[in-house]
mmCIF file of C-alpha atoms in Angstrom:
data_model
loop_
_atom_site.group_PDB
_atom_site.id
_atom_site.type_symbol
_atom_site.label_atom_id
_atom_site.label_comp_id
_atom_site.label_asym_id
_atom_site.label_seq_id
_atom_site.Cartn_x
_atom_site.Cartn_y
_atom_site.Cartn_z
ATOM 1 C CA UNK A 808 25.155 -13.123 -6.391
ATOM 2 C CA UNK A 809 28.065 -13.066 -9.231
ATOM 3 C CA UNK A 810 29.749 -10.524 -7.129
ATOM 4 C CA UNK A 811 29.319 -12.761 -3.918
ATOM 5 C CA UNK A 812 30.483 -15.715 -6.133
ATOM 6 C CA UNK A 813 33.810 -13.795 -7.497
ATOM 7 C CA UNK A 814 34.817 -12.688 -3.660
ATOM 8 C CA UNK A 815 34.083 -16.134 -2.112
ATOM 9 C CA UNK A 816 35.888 -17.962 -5.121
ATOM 10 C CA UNK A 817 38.917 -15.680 -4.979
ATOM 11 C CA UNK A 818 39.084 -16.297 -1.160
ATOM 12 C CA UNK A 819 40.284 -12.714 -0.588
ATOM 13 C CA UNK A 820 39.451 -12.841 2.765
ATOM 14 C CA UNK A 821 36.922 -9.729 2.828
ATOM 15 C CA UNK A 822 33.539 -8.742 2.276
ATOM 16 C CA UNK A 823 31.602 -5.958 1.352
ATOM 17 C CA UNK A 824 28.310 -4.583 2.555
ATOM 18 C CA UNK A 825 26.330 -2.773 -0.267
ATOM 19 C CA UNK A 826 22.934 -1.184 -1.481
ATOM 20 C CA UNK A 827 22.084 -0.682 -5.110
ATOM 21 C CA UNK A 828 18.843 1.092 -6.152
ATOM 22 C CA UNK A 829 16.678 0.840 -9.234
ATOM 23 C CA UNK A 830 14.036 3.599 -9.282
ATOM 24 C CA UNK A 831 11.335 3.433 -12.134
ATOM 25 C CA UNK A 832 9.709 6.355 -13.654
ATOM 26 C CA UNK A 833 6.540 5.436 -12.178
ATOM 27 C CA UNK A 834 8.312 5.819 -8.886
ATOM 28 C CA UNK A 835 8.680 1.823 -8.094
ATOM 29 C CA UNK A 836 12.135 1.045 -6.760
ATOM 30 C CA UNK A 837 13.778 -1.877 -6.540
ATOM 31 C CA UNK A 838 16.590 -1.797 -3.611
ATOM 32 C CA UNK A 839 19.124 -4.809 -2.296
ATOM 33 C CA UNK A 840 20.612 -4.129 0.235
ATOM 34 C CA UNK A 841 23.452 -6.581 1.189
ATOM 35 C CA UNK A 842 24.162 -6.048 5.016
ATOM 36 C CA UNK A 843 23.864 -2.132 5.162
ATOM 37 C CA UNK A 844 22.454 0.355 6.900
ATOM 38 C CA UNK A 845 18.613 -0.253 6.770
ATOM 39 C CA UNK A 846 17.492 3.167 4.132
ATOM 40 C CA UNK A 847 14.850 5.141 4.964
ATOM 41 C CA UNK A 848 12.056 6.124 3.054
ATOM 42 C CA UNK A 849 10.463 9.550 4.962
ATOM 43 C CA UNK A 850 7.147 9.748 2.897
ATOM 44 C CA UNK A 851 3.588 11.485 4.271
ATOM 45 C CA UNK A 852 3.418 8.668 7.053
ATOM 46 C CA UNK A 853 7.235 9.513 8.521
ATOM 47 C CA UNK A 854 9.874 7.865 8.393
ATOM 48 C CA UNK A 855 10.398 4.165 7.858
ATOM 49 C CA UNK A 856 13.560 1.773 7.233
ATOM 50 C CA UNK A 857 13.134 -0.508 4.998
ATOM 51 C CA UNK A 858 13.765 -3.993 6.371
ATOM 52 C CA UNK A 859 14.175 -6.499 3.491
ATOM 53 C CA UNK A 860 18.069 -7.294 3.787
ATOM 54 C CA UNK A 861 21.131 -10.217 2.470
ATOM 55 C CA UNK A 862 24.179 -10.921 3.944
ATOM 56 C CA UNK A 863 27.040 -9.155 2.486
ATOM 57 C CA UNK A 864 28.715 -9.504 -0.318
ATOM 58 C CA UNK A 865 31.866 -11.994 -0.108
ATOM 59 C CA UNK A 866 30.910 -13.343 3.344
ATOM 60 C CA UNK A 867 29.298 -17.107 2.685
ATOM 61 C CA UNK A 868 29.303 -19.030 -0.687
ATOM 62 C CA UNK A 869 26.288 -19.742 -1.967
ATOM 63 C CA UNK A 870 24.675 -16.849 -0.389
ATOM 64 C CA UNK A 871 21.093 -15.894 -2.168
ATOM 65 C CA UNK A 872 19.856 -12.256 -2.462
ATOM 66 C CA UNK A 873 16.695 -11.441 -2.513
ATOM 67 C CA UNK A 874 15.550 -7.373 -3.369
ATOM 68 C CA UNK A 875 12.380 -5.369 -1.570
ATOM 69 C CA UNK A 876 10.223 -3.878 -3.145
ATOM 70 C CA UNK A 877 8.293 -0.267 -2.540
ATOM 71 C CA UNK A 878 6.372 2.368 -4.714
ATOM 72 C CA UNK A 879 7.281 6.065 -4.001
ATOM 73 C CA UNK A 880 4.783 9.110 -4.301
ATOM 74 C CA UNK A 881 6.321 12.842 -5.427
ATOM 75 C CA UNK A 882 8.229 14.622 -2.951
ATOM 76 C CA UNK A 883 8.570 11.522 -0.949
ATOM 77 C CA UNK A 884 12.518 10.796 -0.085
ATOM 78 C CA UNK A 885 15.147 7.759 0.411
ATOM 79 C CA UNK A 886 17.693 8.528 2.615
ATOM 80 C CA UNK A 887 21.329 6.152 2.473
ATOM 81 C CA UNK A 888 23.811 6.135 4.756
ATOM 82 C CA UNK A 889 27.067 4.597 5.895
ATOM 83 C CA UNK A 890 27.264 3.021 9.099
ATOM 84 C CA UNK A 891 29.692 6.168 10.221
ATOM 85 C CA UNK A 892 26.580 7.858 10.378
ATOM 86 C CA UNK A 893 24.656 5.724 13.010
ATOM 87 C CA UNK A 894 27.697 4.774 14.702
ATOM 88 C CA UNK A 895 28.972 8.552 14.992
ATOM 89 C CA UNK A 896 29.948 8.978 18.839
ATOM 90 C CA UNK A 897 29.335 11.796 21.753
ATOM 91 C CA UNK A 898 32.114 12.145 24.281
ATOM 92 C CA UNK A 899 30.888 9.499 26.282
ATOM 93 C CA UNK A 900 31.092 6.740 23.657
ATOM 94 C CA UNK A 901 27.558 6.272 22.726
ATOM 95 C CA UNK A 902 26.568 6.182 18.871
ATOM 96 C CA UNK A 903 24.017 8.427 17.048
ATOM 97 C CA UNK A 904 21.962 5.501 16.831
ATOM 98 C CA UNK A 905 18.743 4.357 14.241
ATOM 99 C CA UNK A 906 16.745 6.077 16.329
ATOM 100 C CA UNK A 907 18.434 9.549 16.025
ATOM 101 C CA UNK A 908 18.519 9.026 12.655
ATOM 102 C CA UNK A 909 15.109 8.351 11.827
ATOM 103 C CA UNK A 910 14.402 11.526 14.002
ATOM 104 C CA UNK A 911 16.581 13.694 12.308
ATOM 105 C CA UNK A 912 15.792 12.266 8.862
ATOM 106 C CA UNK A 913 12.324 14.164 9.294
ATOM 107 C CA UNK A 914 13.965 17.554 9.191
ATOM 108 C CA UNK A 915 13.292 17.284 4.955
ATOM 109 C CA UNK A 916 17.001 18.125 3.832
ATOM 110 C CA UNK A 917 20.844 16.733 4.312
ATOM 111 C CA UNK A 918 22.296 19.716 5.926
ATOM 112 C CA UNK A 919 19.603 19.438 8.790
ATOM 113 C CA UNK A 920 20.481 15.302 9.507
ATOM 114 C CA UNK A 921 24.311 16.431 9.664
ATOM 115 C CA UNK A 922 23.785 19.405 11.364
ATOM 116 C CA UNK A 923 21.769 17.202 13.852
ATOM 117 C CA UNK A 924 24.493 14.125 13.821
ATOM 118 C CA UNK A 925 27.517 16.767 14.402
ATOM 119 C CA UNK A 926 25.244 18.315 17.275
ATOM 120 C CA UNK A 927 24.684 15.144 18.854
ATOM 121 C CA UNK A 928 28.590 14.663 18.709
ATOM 122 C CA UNK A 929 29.416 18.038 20.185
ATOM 123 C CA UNK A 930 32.882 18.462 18.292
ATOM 124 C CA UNK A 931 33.632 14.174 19.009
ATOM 125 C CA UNK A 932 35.664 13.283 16.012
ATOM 126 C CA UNK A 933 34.235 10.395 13.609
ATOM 127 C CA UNK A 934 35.714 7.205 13.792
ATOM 128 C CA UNK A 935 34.664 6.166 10.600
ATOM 129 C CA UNK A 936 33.218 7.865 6.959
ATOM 130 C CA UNK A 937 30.253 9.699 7.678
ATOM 131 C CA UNK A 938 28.281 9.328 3.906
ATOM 132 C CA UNK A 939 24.740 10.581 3.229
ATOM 133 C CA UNK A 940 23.104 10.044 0.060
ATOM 134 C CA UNK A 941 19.123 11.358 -0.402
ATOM 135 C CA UNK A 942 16.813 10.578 -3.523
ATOM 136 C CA UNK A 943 13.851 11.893 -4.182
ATOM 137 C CA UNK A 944 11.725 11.235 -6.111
ATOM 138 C CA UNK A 945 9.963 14.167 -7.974
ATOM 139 C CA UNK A 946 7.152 12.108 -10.477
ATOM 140 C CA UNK A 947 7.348 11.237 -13.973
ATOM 141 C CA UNK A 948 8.221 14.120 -16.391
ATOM 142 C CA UNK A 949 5.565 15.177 -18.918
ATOM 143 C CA UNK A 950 6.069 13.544 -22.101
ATOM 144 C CA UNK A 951 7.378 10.514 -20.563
ATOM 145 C CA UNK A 952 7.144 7.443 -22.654
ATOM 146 C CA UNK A 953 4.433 5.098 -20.713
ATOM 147 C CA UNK A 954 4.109 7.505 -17.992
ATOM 148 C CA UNK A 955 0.025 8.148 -17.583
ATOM 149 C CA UNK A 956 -1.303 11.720 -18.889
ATOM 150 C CA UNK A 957 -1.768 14.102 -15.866
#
């Protein structure tokens, strides 16, 4: 909100979409995501995006943001990405899509969703940054302060 605030009160003229993440050592994280790419969160069910989303950053005054909310199990994974990603193009013009995404996202490592996106392509060039950003989250380290005994 201070950052929306700033940009709207400086009348710059542009916005920003963002995501910021706060993960917890008991694996809650906290995510707000201001007019990005839905995340993903590929746990033991598959993959899901997580829905809970703001306007971007700089676009109205007075804007409110609101973050979601989820709890992550080890070895489950959050998966960011720029909109370069979904909006990669084949030769014929048609993007990469959520839908590829979430498919390839199952494939358990980065390599294998690029390797999938520059497939789908077939040598296309990328109109935009094509970013990729994965956490996972692994489960509190023994010793942790606060963290239950295993």
């Amino acid at each position: 909100a201070a950052t929306n605030r700033y940009l709207c009160l400086k009348a710059v003229g542009k916005y920003a979409t963002m995501l910021l993440l706060r993960l917890h050592q008991d694996g809650r994280l906290e995510y707000l995501n201001c007019g990005h790419v839905k995340p993903r969160l590929c746990s033991d069910a598959g993959v899901s995006r997580l829905e809970q989303s703001n306007v971007p950053v700089g676009l109205l005054d007075g804007a409110e943001y609101t973050a979601g909310n989820v709890t992550l199990r080890p070895g489950w994974r959050f998966i960011l990405v720029s909109d370069g990603i979904t909006e990669a193009e084949d030769a014929q013009g048609e993007f990469f899509g959520d839908e590829r995404l979430d498919s390839a996202s199952l494939c358990g490592d980065l390599p294998g969703v690029l390797q999938r996106m520059a497939d789908f392509c077939a040598g296309h060039p990328a109109n935009d940054d094509c970013t990729i950003v994965q956490v996972i989250f692994t489960g509190p380290s023994i010793g942790d302060a606060g963290c239950p005994a295993a």
